[in-house]
XYZ file of C-alpha atoms in Angstrom:
752
model
C 115.209 -113.990 36.546
C 117.011 -111.222 34.872
C 120.290 -112.080 36.255
C 121.872 -108.234 34.415
C 118.623 -106.914 36.348
C 120.098 -108.614 39.525
C 123.686 -107.991 39.188
C 122.094 -104.276 38.308
C 120.627 -104.123 41.467
C 123.802 -105.774 43.748
C 126.084 -102.857 42.320
C 123.301 -100.180 42.801
C 123.402 -101.564 46.634
C 127.076 -100.967 46.181
C 127.645 -97.864 45.942
C 124.328 -96.602 48.252
C 125.720 -93.917 50.796
C 127.134 -96.417 53.952
C 124.214 -94.962 56.072
C 121.987 -96.026 53.746
C 122.981 -100.389 53.546
C 123.718 -99.996 57.094
C 120.036 -99.404 58.111
C 118.989 -102.269 60.479
C 116.784 -104.518 59.505
C 115.668 -105.870 62.663
C 114.660 -104.985 65.351
C 117.904 -106.435 67.520
C 120.047 -104.820 64.607
C 118.507 -101.355 65.625
C 121.263 -99.446 67.902
C 119.116 -96.811 70.481
C 116.451 -95.803 72.290
C 116.324 -97.896 74.373
C 113.371 -95.738 75.828
C 110.504 -96.480 73.810
C 112.146 -100.729 71.866
C 114.437 -101.901 74.836
C 113.433 -105.345 75.525
C 109.752 -105.808 77.637
C 108.704 -102.357 75.812
C 105.573 -101.474 74.360
C 106.517 -100.440 70.768
C 108.888 -103.571 71.464
C 106.273 -105.675 71.805
C 103.696 -104.333 69.465
C 105.923 -105.215 66.699
C 107.263 -107.785 67.704
C 103.551 -108.941 67.557
C 102.552 -107.783 65.016
C 99.687 -105.494 66.375
C 100.776 -102.143 66.243
C 98.479 -99.863 66.266
C 98.946 -95.453 64.554
C 101.915 -94.048 65.426
C 104.275 -90.777 64.880
C 107.752 -90.735 65.359
C 108.771 -87.627 66.194
C 112.310 -86.856 67.600
C 115.543 -84.553 64.893
C 117.436 -85.995 61.933
C 119.445 -89.674 61.913
C 117.773 -90.328 66.216
C 116.158 -93.376 63.558
C 112.920 -92.578 62.546
C 112.793 -93.834 58.991
C 115.208 -96.801 60.244
C 112.485 -98.054 62.655
C 109.908 -97.765 60.117
C 111.474 -99.551 58.041
C 112.183 -102.398 60.963
C 109.205 -102.986 61.237
C 108.366 -103.120 57.277
C 110.152 -106.882 57.517
C 108.783 -107.332 60.204
C 104.869 -106.850 60.017
C 102.420 -109.618 57.589
C 101.063 -106.689 56.427
C 101.548 -104.975 54.018
C 103.977 -101.562 54.147
C 103.167 -98.906 51.655
C 106.081 -95.266 52.418
C 105.255 -91.436 51.042
C 107.214 -89.133 51.575
C 105.038 -84.847 52.436
C 107.291 -83.735 50.580
C 107.103 -85.217 47.403
C 103.219 -86.394 47.196
C 99.983 -85.761 48.445
C 95.908 -86.172 48.104
C 96.629 -87.556 44.659
C 99.370 -89.995 45.610
C 97.636 -90.400 48.880
C 94.092 -91.801 47.193
C 95.863 -94.184 45.310
C 97.360 -95.479 48.642
C 94.134 -95.102 50.196
C 92.100 -97.777 47.593
C 95.330 -100.195 46.750
C 94.606 -100.769 50.787
C 90.789 -101.015 50.710
C 91.695 -103.562 47.733
C 93.391 -105.657 49.290
C 91.538 -105.804 53.187
C 89.175 -106.595 50.677
C 89.878 -109.207 48.849
C 92.908 -110.894 50.856
C 92.232 -109.849 53.993
C 95.537 -107.964 53.962
C 95.605 -104.537 56.404
C 98.410 -101.976 55.489
C 100.342 -100.166 56.689
C 100.761 -96.368 55.359
C 104.579 -95.093 56.699
C 104.277 -90.784 55.849
C 107.741 -89.349 55.963
C 107.754 -86.165 57.607
C 104.388 -86.564 57.999
C 104.208 -82.585 58.991
C 104.916 -80.673 55.948
C 101.073 -82.060 54.598
C 98.791 -79.392 55.263
C 95.650 -79.182 57.399
C 93.801 -80.842 54.442
C 96.251 -83.161 53.792
C 96.212 -84.069 56.430
C 92.156 -84.156 56.922
C 92.204 -86.368 54.317
C 94.045 -89.497 56.125
C 91.868 -88.813 58.732
C 89.107 -90.758 58.307
C 91.391 -94.286 56.576
C 92.725 -94.226 60.116
C 89.850 -94.055 61.559
C 88.016 -97.209 60.261
C 91.771 -98.513 60.401
C 91.353 -99.754 56.085
C 95.120 -98.470 57.308
C 97.582 -98.178 60.323
C 99.861 -95.006 60.340
C 103.287 -94.796 61.188
C 104.412 -90.910 60.709
C 107.931 -89.634 60.770
C 108.320 -85.451 61.810
C 111.064 -83.621 63.111
C 108.711 -80.936 63.931
C 106.656 -81.260 67.759
C 103.260 -83.399 66.722
C 101.178 -81.576 69.296
C 101.914 -78.770 66.801
C 102.867 -79.429 63.344
C 100.115 -82.026 63.362
C 96.213 -81.756 63.305
C 94.813 -82.648 66.872
C 92.579 -85.949 65.125
C 95.615 -87.685 63.667
C 97.536 -86.748 67.388
C 94.180 -88.442 69.786
C 94.107 -91.797 67.444
C 97.902 -92.158 68.150
C 100.930 -92.836 70.076
C 103.062 -90.605 69.692
C 106.923 -92.294 70.401
C 109.606 -89.440 72.115
C 113.187 -90.251 69.725
C 116.413 -88.596 71.297
C 119.152 -87.573 70.064
C 121.385 -91.075 70.139
C 124.043 -91.181 72.815
C 128.135 -91.561 72.669
C 128.631 -94.756 73.428
C 125.094 -95.919 71.055
C 127.086 -93.397 67.992
C 130.314 -95.686 69.458
C 128.417 -99.313 68.782
C 126.753 -97.954 65.619
C 130.208 -97.138 64.069
C 132.042 -100.466 65.181
C 129.286 -102.515 63.884
C 129.575 -100.239 60.320
C 133.243 -101.313 60.969
C 132.793 -105.228 61.243
C 129.778 -105.977 58.438
C 131.828 -107.717 55.554
C 128.460 -107.226 54.138
C 127.361 -103.488 53.754
C 129.905 -102.087 56.217
C 134.355 -102.151 56.031
C 134.369 -105.449 57.408
C 136.862 -107.097 54.026
C 138.953 -104.830 55.415
C 141.213 -103.947 58.187
C 140.552 -100.382 59.763
C 142.178 -99.350 62.412
C 142.053 -95.144 64.515
C 145.012 -93.306 65.264
C 143.919 -92.084 69.551
C 141.180 -90.298 69.486
C 140.376 -89.783 65.353
C 136.988 -92.707 65.818
C 136.053 -90.548 68.894
C 136.155 -86.803 67.206
C 133.449 -88.638 64.721
C 131.364 -89.921 67.340
C 132.107 -86.481 69.496
C 131.262 -84.058 66.082
C 128.619 -86.380 65.173
C 126.096 -84.913 68.578
C 123.764 -88.022 68.114
C 123.316 -88.136 65.124
C 124.347 -91.551 63.230
C 123.696 -90.687 59.528
C 126.017 -87.404 59.641
C 128.653 -89.989 62.104
C 128.592 -92.821 59.009
C 128.585 -90.341 55.878
C 131.694 -89.058 57.998
C 133.379 -92.250 58.839
C 132.609 -93.267 54.795
C 134.290 -90.057 53.808
C 137.349 -91.187 56.191
C 137.760 -93.620 55.710
C 137.789 -93.538 51.301
C 140.137 -90.650 52.021
C 142.532 -92.545 53.555
C 142.866 -94.486 50.482
C 144.410 -93.203 46.686
C 141.795 -95.468 45.276
C 138.910 -97.272 46.554
C 138.314 -100.252 47.426
C 141.660 -100.890 47.722
C 142.272 -105.416 47.475
C 140.262 -107.483 50.319
C 142.149 -107.357 53.934
C 143.908 -103.879 52.900
C 144.962 -103.015 56.139
C 143.218 -98.428 56.292
C 144.473 -96.506 59.059
C 142.673 -93.185 59.501
C 144.395 -90.284 61.095
C 143.056 -87.114 63.540
C 143.739 -85.542 61.160
C 141.422 -87.554 58.226
C 138.352 -87.671 60.673
C 138.703 -83.758 61.248
C 138.600 -83.190 57.981
C 135.761 -85.785 57.879
C 133.566 -84.117 60.291
C 135.015 -80.056 60.152
C 131.663 -78.871 62.149
C 129.251 -79.609 64.429
C 125.653 -78.452 62.799
C 124.220 -76.235 64.984
C 120.054 -78.153 64.989
C 118.433 -74.996 64.936
C 115.045 -73.812 62.676
C 114.102 -70.714 64.117
C 110.971 -71.658 63.076
C 110.487 -75.571 64.384
C 110.645 -76.936 67.733
C 114.370 -76.162 68.275
C 113.665 -72.222 68.037
C 111.499 -72.287 70.788
C 112.815 -74.976 72.980
C 116.706 -72.947 73.099
C 114.741 -69.607 73.517
C 112.606 -71.622 76.891
C 116.092 -72.991 78.287
C 117.603 -69.950 77.854
C 115.504 -68.055 80.104
C 115.030 -70.468 82.045
C 118.537 -70.267 83.450
C 118.181 -66.544 83.817
C 115.378 -66.807 86.103
C 117.635 -70.502 87.555
C 120.605 -66.999 87.594
C 123.249 -69.270 85.930
C 125.769 -66.831 83.578
C 127.691 -70.276 82.318
C 123.888 -71.294 80.713
C 123.169 -68.343 79.847
C 125.829 -67.488 77.804
C 126.285 -70.334 75.936
C 122.317 -70.739 74.999
C 122.655 -67.375 73.747
C 126.321 -67.892 71.418
C 123.793 -71.333 69.994
C 121.149 -68.141 69.052
C 123.564 -66.459 67.623
C 125.374 -68.559 65.791
C 122.410 -70.061 64.285
C 121.628 -67.163 63.049
C 118.419 -66.292 65.475
C 116.795 -62.433 65.448
C 118.212 -59.982 67.752
C 114.814 -58.180 68.317
C 113.142 -61.833 69.424
C 116.057 -61.999 71.534
C 116.102 -58.385 73.183
C 112.411 -59.348 73.152
C 112.462 -61.844 75.674
C 114.858 -60.250 77.868
C 112.622 -57.288 78.851
C 110.015 -59.450 79.092
C 111.834 -62.043 81.722
C 113.874 -57.765 83.331
C 109.727 -57.680 84.869
C 108.289 -60.795 85.070
C 111.357 -62.949 86.476
C 113.922 -59.868 88.066
C 111.018 -56.936 89.202
C 111.156 -55.145 92.178
C 113.529 -57.183 93.139
C 115.600 -55.080 90.654
C 113.644 -52.936 89.179
C 117.292 -51.385 87.248
C 116.602 -53.699 85.585
C 114.959 -53.267 82.828
C 115.986 -49.999 82.345
C 119.948 -52.333 81.828
C 118.378 -54.325 79.514
C 116.203 -51.549 77.847
C 119.709 -49.429 77.147
C 121.443 -52.768 75.900
C 118.794 -52.989 73.191
C 118.795 -49.045 72.582
C 122.357 -49.225 71.904
C 122.338 -53.409 69.144
C 119.549 -50.689 67.558
C 122.768 -47.965 66.783
C 125.606 -50.829 66.609
C 124.131 -54.103 65.735
C 126.963 -57.093 64.821
C 129.111 -57.802 65.594
C 129.771 -55.501 68.022
C 126.436 -56.055 69.491
C 127.032 -58.584 71.138
C 128.751 -57.065 73.608
C 125.960 -55.528 74.394
C 122.549 -58.008 74.183
C 125.721 -60.633 76.463
C 125.669 -57.535 78.433
C 122.091 -57.432 79.125
C 122.020 -61.514 79.084
C 124.237 -61.491 82.586
C 122.578 -58.917 84.364
C 120.363 -60.850 83.861
C 121.331 -63.903 84.943
C 123.039 -62.074 87.851
C 120.845 -59.927 89.329
C 119.191 -60.682 92.573
C 115.109 -62.576 90.876
C 111.277 -61.682 92.243
C 108.413 -62.996 90.055
C 106.265 -60.962 92.840
C 104.917 -59.496 89.086
C 102.584 -62.672 88.748
C 100.414 -60.753 91.084
C 98.417 -59.512 88.419
C 97.217 -62.421 87.433
C 96.158 -63.458 90.742
C 93.718 -60.218 90.687
C 93.087 -61.232 87.345
C 91.629 -64.683 88.049
C 89.854 -63.103 89.846
C 88.192 -60.515 87.179
C 87.293 -63.246 85.600
C 85.382 -65.742 87.840
C 83.856 -63.217 90.034
C 81.259 -61.363 89.964
C 81.939 -57.563 89.785
C 81.572 -55.991 92.231
C 81.086 -52.602 92.767
C 83.509 -50.033 93.329
C 83.162 -48.642 97.368
C 81.676 -44.975 97.668
C 84.786 -43.312 98.030
C 86.806 -44.217 95.363
C 84.069 -42.737 92.232
C 84.082 -39.971 90.633
C 83.061 -37.345 92.173
C 83.493 -34.484 89.994
C 79.929 -34.982 87.733
C 78.045 -36.791 90.867
C 79.050 -35.965 94.215
C 76.613 -33.609 95.104
C 73.690 -36.139 93.854
C 75.152 -39.443 94.375
C 77.638 -37.794 97.221
C 79.714 -39.755 94.964
C 83.633 -39.209 95.974
C 82.496 -38.432 99.782
C 84.836 -40.200 102.660
C 87.472 -40.425 100.480
C 91.091 -39.446 102.400
C 94.045 -37.983 100.179
C 97.486 -39.801 100.693
C 99.228 -36.834 100.834
C 97.187 -34.742 103.767
C 98.371 -36.941 105.829
C 102.444 -37.733 107.218
C 104.154 -39.800 104.887
C 102.531 -38.859 102.263
C 100.066 -42.748 103.518
C 96.449 -43.203 105.634
C 94.952 -46.487 106.239
C 91.278 -46.588 103.759
C 89.055 -48.803 102.198
C 90.553 -49.645 98.260
C 89.801 -52.564 97.750
C 85.177 -53.771 96.872
C 84.167 -54.910 100.267
C 83.401 -58.519 99.223
C 87.301 -58.512 99.012
C 88.499 -56.898 101.732
C 91.627 -58.588 103.616
C 92.530 -60.090 100.035
C 96.360 -60.366 98.596
C 97.778 -60.340 95.698
C 100.780 -59.147 95.824
C 103.815 -61.067 98.135
C 106.777 -59.889 98.401
C 110.205 -61.433 98.129
C 112.702 -61.173 100.503
C 115.111 -60.552 97.080
C 116.702 -57.135 96.963
C 115.402 -53.689 96.564
C 111.564 -55.956 96.951
C 113.180 -57.310 100.626
C 113.446 -53.181 102.145
C 109.287 -52.665 101.233
C 107.997 -55.917 102.312
C 107.558 -54.954 106.217
C 106.097 -51.431 104.846
C 103.016 -52.412 102.225
C 102.473 -55.753 105.541
C 102.344 -53.032 107.588
C 100.455 -51.065 105.508
C 97.413 -53.903 104.764
C 98.095 -54.334 108.370
C 96.672 -51.327 108.829
C 93.848 -50.945 106.082
C 92.236 -54.052 107.799
C 92.316 -52.422 111.468
C 90.276 -48.771 109.636
C 87.613 -51.142 107.601
C 83.660 -50.526 108.929
C 82.952 -53.709 110.105
C 79.753 -54.056 108.670
C 81.698 -53.693 105.582
C 83.203 -57.022 105.991
C 80.782 -59.983 104.449
C 80.870 -63.503 104.765
C 78.735 -65.930 103.780
C 78.750 -69.398 105.725
C 76.619 -72.543 105.544
C 76.303 -74.650 108.562
C 74.671 -78.155 108.379
C 75.187 -80.070 112.474
C 76.590 -83.271 111.532
C 73.841 -86.619 111.729
C 75.732 -89.187 113.847
C 74.649 -91.856 112.844
C 75.479 -91.115 109.445
C 79.122 -90.619 110.491
C 79.000 -93.962 112.832
C 78.131 -95.420 108.884
C 79.970 -93.942 107.019
C 83.191 -95.122 109.972
C 82.070 -98.663 109.837
C 82.736 -98.225 106.110
C 86.238 -96.440 106.053
C 88.617 -99.530 105.811
C 91.153 -99.241 108.073
C 93.351 -102.323 105.956
C 92.906 -99.941 103.371
C 93.788 -97.134 105.235
C 97.436 -98.855 106.270
C 97.608 -100.405 102.419
C 97.155 -96.606 100.930
C 99.954 -94.898 102.856
C 102.133 -98.449 102.278
C 101.254 -97.818 98.825
C 101.878 -93.362 98.917
C 105.433 -93.429 101.810
C 106.893 -95.645 98.222
C 105.290 -94.045 95.346
C 106.690 -90.496 96.894
C 110.402 -91.932 96.523
C 109.365 -93.495 92.604
C 109.628 -90.820 89.651
C 108.747 -92.936 86.556
C 108.518 -92.223 83.311
C 105.919 -93.146 80.477
C 108.377 -96.342 79.160
C 110.193 -97.845 81.998
C 109.646 -100.731 82.804
C 108.437 -101.771 86.794
C 108.590 -105.678 88.357
C 106.507 -105.784 91.530
C 107.239 -108.301 93.664
C 104.635 -109.919 96.429
C 101.823 -107.699 94.142
C 98.671 -109.601 96.261
C 95.672 -108.035 95.355
C 97.272 -104.799 92.529
C 98.540 -102.320 95.532
C 101.377 -101.966 93.462
C 100.592 -102.874 90.222
C 97.875 -100.146 89.333
C 99.704 -97.581 90.235
C 103.245 -98.422 88.084
C 100.855 -99.701 85.682
C 98.384 -96.157 85.053
C 102.083 -94.638 84.860
C 103.822 -96.840 82.591
C 101.747 -96.446 79.296
C 104.362 -96.812 77.100
C 106.507 -99.780 79.302
C 106.149 -102.672 81.104
C 104.576 -103.593 84.806
C 105.646 -107.959 85.375
C 103.710 -108.494 88.345
C 105.081 -111.950 91.034
C 101.914 -113.420 92.919
C 101.706 -115.782 95.950
C 98.499 -117.512 94.988
C 95.818 -118.470 92.664
C 93.590 -116.081 94.414
C 96.089 -112.891 93.496
C 96.547 -113.994 89.781
C 92.721 -114.509 89.355
C 91.525 -111.373 91.089
C 94.421 -109.229 89.435
C 93.430 -111.314 85.829
C 89.517 -110.166 86.627
C 90.058 -106.432 86.764
C 92.884 -106.663 83.743
C 90.527 -108.854 81.379
C 88.915 -105.232 80.097
C 91.746 -104.214 78.221
C 93.647 -105.387 74.555
C 96.511 -108.684 75.449
C 99.443 -106.151 74.273
C 97.962 -103.848 77.081
C 97.729 -105.848 79.788
C 101.040 -105.753 82.290
C 102.577 -109.879 83.077
C 101.351 -111.915 85.694
C 103.234 -115.096 87.000
C 102.052 -117.186 90.112
C 105.266 -118.943 91.162
C 107.121 -117.779 93.597
C 109.077 -115.065 92.882
C 112.795 -117.196 92.027
C 111.114 -119.225 89.800
C 109.998 -115.743 87.976
C 112.669 -114.630 87.920
C 114.618 -117.979 86.454
C 112.220 -117.760 83.170
C 111.903 -113.740 82.908
C 113.890 -113.472 78.748
C 117.339 -113.176 79.369
C 118.186 -109.532 77.924
C 114.797 -107.850 80.254
C 116.006 -104.888 82.561
C 114.149 -103.030 84.614
C 114.203 -99.743 85.743
C 112.208 -100.346 88.350
C 112.124 -103.311 91.334
C 109.445 -102.224 93.619
C 106.979 -104.953 96.433
C 106.684 -105.618 100.328
C 107.391 -107.972 102.183
C 110.305 -109.265 99.872
C 111.902 -109.960 102.260
C 110.351 -111.760 105.673
C 113.363 -114.172 105.671
C 115.929 -111.147 105.182
C 119.053 -113.644 106.599
C 118.379 -116.011 104.128
C 117.212 -114.382 100.766
C 120.782 -113.428 99.850
C 120.109 -115.858 96.459
C 117.126 -113.130 95.831
C 119.006 -110.772 95.681
C 121.614 -111.874 93.676
C 119.126 -112.589 91.151
C 117.404 -109.179 91.912
C 120.035 -106.936 91.380
C 121.056 -108.434 88.731
C 117.496 -108.175 86.845
C 118.151 -104.287 87.136
C 118.944 -101.343 84.865
C 121.579 -99.449 84.221
C 120.076 -96.534 86.556
C 117.387 -99.306 88.173
C 115.926 -98.506 91.083
C 114.704 -101.525 94.494
C 112.170 -99.774 96.469
C 110.416 -102.378 99.164
C 108.292 -101.515 101.844
C 108.944 -104.786 105.085
C 107.447 -105.397 108.161
C 109.656 -105.889 110.863
C 108.635 -107.966 113.249
C 110.757 -107.450 116.184
C 109.618 -104.373 116.547
C 106.159 -104.148 115.914
C 103.582 -104.851 118.115
C 102.791 -108.448 120.653
C 100.150 -109.678 121.648
C 101.363 -109.384 124.969
C 100.640 -105.436 124.629
C 97.430 -105.691 124.781
C 96.501 -108.644 127.852
C 95.813 -107.624 131.870
C 99.192 -107.358 133.585
C 98.398 -110.523 135.925
C 99.206 -112.161 132.207
C 101.545 -110.130 129.907
C 104.365 -110.737 132.523
C 103.867 -115.079 131.005
C 103.427 -113.890 127.403
C 106.601 -112.026 127.437
C 108.827 -114.781 128.748
C 108.102 -116.494 125.867
C 108.343 -113.387 122.942
C 111.470 -113.206 124.830
C 112.527 -116.100 123.481
C 111.078 -116.778 120.448
C 112.225 -112.570 118.810
C 115.692 -113.508 120.881
C 116.236 -116.887 118.703
C 119.073 -116.286 116.082
C 117.023 -119.123 114.155
C 113.637 -117.513 113.855
C 114.434 -116.237 110.137
C 111.493 -113.937 110.552
C 112.726 -112.123 112.800
C 116.454 -112.551 113.566
C 116.857 -109.070 111.460
C 115.825 -105.501 111.919
C 116.437 -102.975 109.357
C 120.121 -102.472 109.993
C 120.187 -105.633 108.404
C 118.444 -105.856 105.907
C 119.851 -102.820 104.820
C 123.743 -103.882 103.984
C 122.803 -106.895 102.712
C 121.374 -104.129 99.193
C 124.864 -101.840 99.826
C 127.114 -105.361 99.681
C 126.084 -105.661 96.468
C 126.850 -102.237 95.168
C 124.289 -100.178 95.492
C 122.844 -97.104 97.640
C 120.516 -96.876 100.114
C 118.243 -94.851 102.026
C 116.206 -96.796 104.937
C 113.287 -95.061 106.094
C 111.199 -96.427 109.415
C 107.834 -95.616 109.936
C 105.061 -96.754 112.977
C 101.783 -97.774 111.045
C 99.095 -97.997 113.112
C 95.886 -100.660 112.496
C 92.928 -100.298 114.382
C 92.485 -104.610 114.501
C 89.535 -107.366 115.493
C 91.305 -110.613 117.001
C 88.539 -113.566 116.636
C 89.080 -116.679 117.982
C 90.946 -118.375 115.752
C 93.560 -116.252 115.104
C 94.341 -116.154 118.999
C 94.643 -120.437 118.876
C 96.984 -119.601 115.452
C 98.720 -117.372 118.005
C 98.757 -119.927 121.138
C 99.013 -123.411 118.445
C 102.312 -121.194 116.448
C 103.759 -119.687 119.232
C 102.750 -119.113 122.574
C 102.711 -123.180 123.393
C 105.583 -124.332 122.128
C 107.912 -121.257 123.560
C 106.453 -121.857 127.080
C 107.339 -126.049 126.673
C 110.877 -124.933 126.026
C 111.036 -122.496 128.462
C 109.952 -125.966 130.929
C 106.826 -124.038 132.143
C 103.434 -126.095 133.348
C 100.697 -124.255 131.057
C 97.158 -125.182 131.140
C 96.263 -125.251 126.613
C 92.796 -124.781 126.951
C 92.697 -121.686 130.215
C 95.448 -120.041 128.151
C 93.133 -119.260 125.171
C 90.510 -118.848 126.691
C 92.417 -116.509 128.406
C 93.594 -114.798 125.215
C 90.217 -115.235 123.856
C 88.547 -112.820 126.317
C 91.521 -110.326 127.108
C 91.686 -109.500 122.907
C 88.616 -110.725 121.358
C 86.143 -108.796 120.303
C 87.131 -105.192 120.614
C 89.524 -102.921 118.331
C 93.480 -103.914 119.354
C 95.632 -100.674 117.791
C 97.864 -102.909 115.976
C 100.978 -101.369 115.476
C 103.359 -101.774 112.935
C 106.813 -101.053 111.995
C 107.926 -100.792 108.989
C 111.347 -99.980 106.469
C 110.975 -98.216 103.745
C 114.015 -99.268 102.510
C 115.308 -97.667 98.609
C 118.274 -98.670 96.994
C 119.542 -96.832 93.131
C 122.423 -98.717 91.242
C 123.710 -94.757 90.998
C 125.501 -92.923 93.974
C 122.083 -91.430 94.516
C 118.893 -90.851 94.200
C 117.572 -90.679 90.017
C 121.499 -90.844 89.446
C 122.563 -87.086 90.479
C 125.387 -87.980 92.485
C 127.089 -89.684 89.210
C 125.900 -86.927 87.382
C 127.206 -84.516 89.306
C 130.357 -87.186 89.199
C 130.904 -86.591 86.379
C 130.395 -82.912 85.328
C 132.699 -82.354 87.617
C 135.783 -84.694 86.016
C 134.683 -82.424 83.306
C 135.596 -79.346 85.675
C 138.414 -80.819 86.924
C 139.801 -81.661 82.745
C 139.346 -78.547 81.830
C 141.277 -76.483 84.252
C 144.443 -76.811 84.327
C 146.888 -76.747 87.067
C 148.867 -73.516 87.730
C 152.799 -73.974 87.149
């Protein structure tokens, strides 16, 4: 061991910037990006299992792309190599590939190749990497601040998973700052660092989601708050708000006129105009002007919007924007900002209509349909009217009252086709009725033989139809209706974690699995048969991608899941069949919900569904209903002593926002003698005994079999679709609205 080298490395480590020293070394130290690296997510599972495939990390600076790659380097048993696309090229790549091939051949050790700023390589350089990713010589980890779908070769993108890292939240940044202040080895844990009220929060706010920017500012604030640094151990360091402001004076505008953010911001600007939001319009305009965007580019997009989004709802919009653009050309900055703002505000506040998009419907028709002849009366008659009769029959509109006359203008095969749909906005509202009236009159004026219809018809094959009807499963249609009703209220993101309760044969499981390819699906089943059925279909998937299947009662499954695992969505069917006895289960489920989690359940309500008495002759009906009245009114019967209101109250007591939708679904059920026997033995005979009614079991059984067996009974299932939310309303909209309202109130000072 060389003591001088070791000491030199230790000194070098101390002299590194705080942001470099505080880079996480393990997944547990990594803060933020829960959507891709949180407990249970696909990427986390792949890293922990050392089964990573090629990936590309995409996101703005300071969000942890390189840091995440280093965490993988510390976790994997493969060799980890690093290249920076700014500093290296094909020569360095070939060297790394040769080394990777040698390690694989001699030691059976795979290689992970991390390429930072991968978008900096040109097409030929990226192509040089492709065959080695393809044949598995290296596993690629690429990091880029540019959209990989535009800046990275399509062949590489198609062979990689794309993970988008978002700017860190203020809560994430606060945790990172506190981690640095508490770390005695790499941070400032050996000193007593304190802040004036609002100082640390200022650093977090101005860092704008960039952890590197925050840590650099924190280092500057700490080290400039002392006359000399480092101070003695355990020294008190107080950072004032002024020192914090000096350490991070201005928020860097994340904007690159050649990159993704250039297109994202102009897109937000135009969409704010389209949405008639003048406040957002001014914000995005200011962001572009502050970043030095070309005014000609901004005016060009506003000129497009004047016709695309405003159109004939306000024909003056194009005139105003064009006049402002001409005025800006003469005046320039800084006074020209008034004209730019004038144009933007006019567009944002005027009436909107996108009826000009009708052109593209017409263009599509031209491209997809055969080119019909121009109607004879519309042809040019100046050259051959005498020989071919071109132009004959044309009615000159100016010769008629109101300068209009009904006649055919479209080709005969397109007669009656409408492309332009006038809106009810602004000026366009005044012409809508006239356009519609003209169309009606033109249709009436067309010759009957001008309308050509091509119809085909085959008489139905009744035998075939009966065969098709027999093969359609009523049960399948019922289950599909349940699945559609649940998922219609469930907006799953690709990285969400989903728990499917009582998964059965996979009714809800596979739909959730399809919607969350980078997330996690955990399913609970109640029988080994269900377990084997789902496992059979999952066997073709890799072990890393398969849903987790647990065959046990739900409370046991929940208790054995990792403690930190939370779910964005919990789905289930008939989970609370004995609702009033399931309080502890509900407690366990809500404890597993993430901050903005949702629960969507379909619960059969037996008390409101069909009963056997609904399908028997009147002479038997009275007898059965005596027993059913007793059965369904029994307060101790956990299956029937609840309804939708009880179910909603249970979830509301847990602080969830609840919506209940009741729906009756009909299933044509065929009863068998065995089904009848179960009803008689388990329900009716005990009830008759309790009522002290003398009933012959054999006679009752035979009478019911005669009445209901061998026929399709329209059995009604009364279902309660429960949608419960951790936040005030679905998707957290209410919470976001409340936060926005508080922000507005904070800005508006009460008048004196």
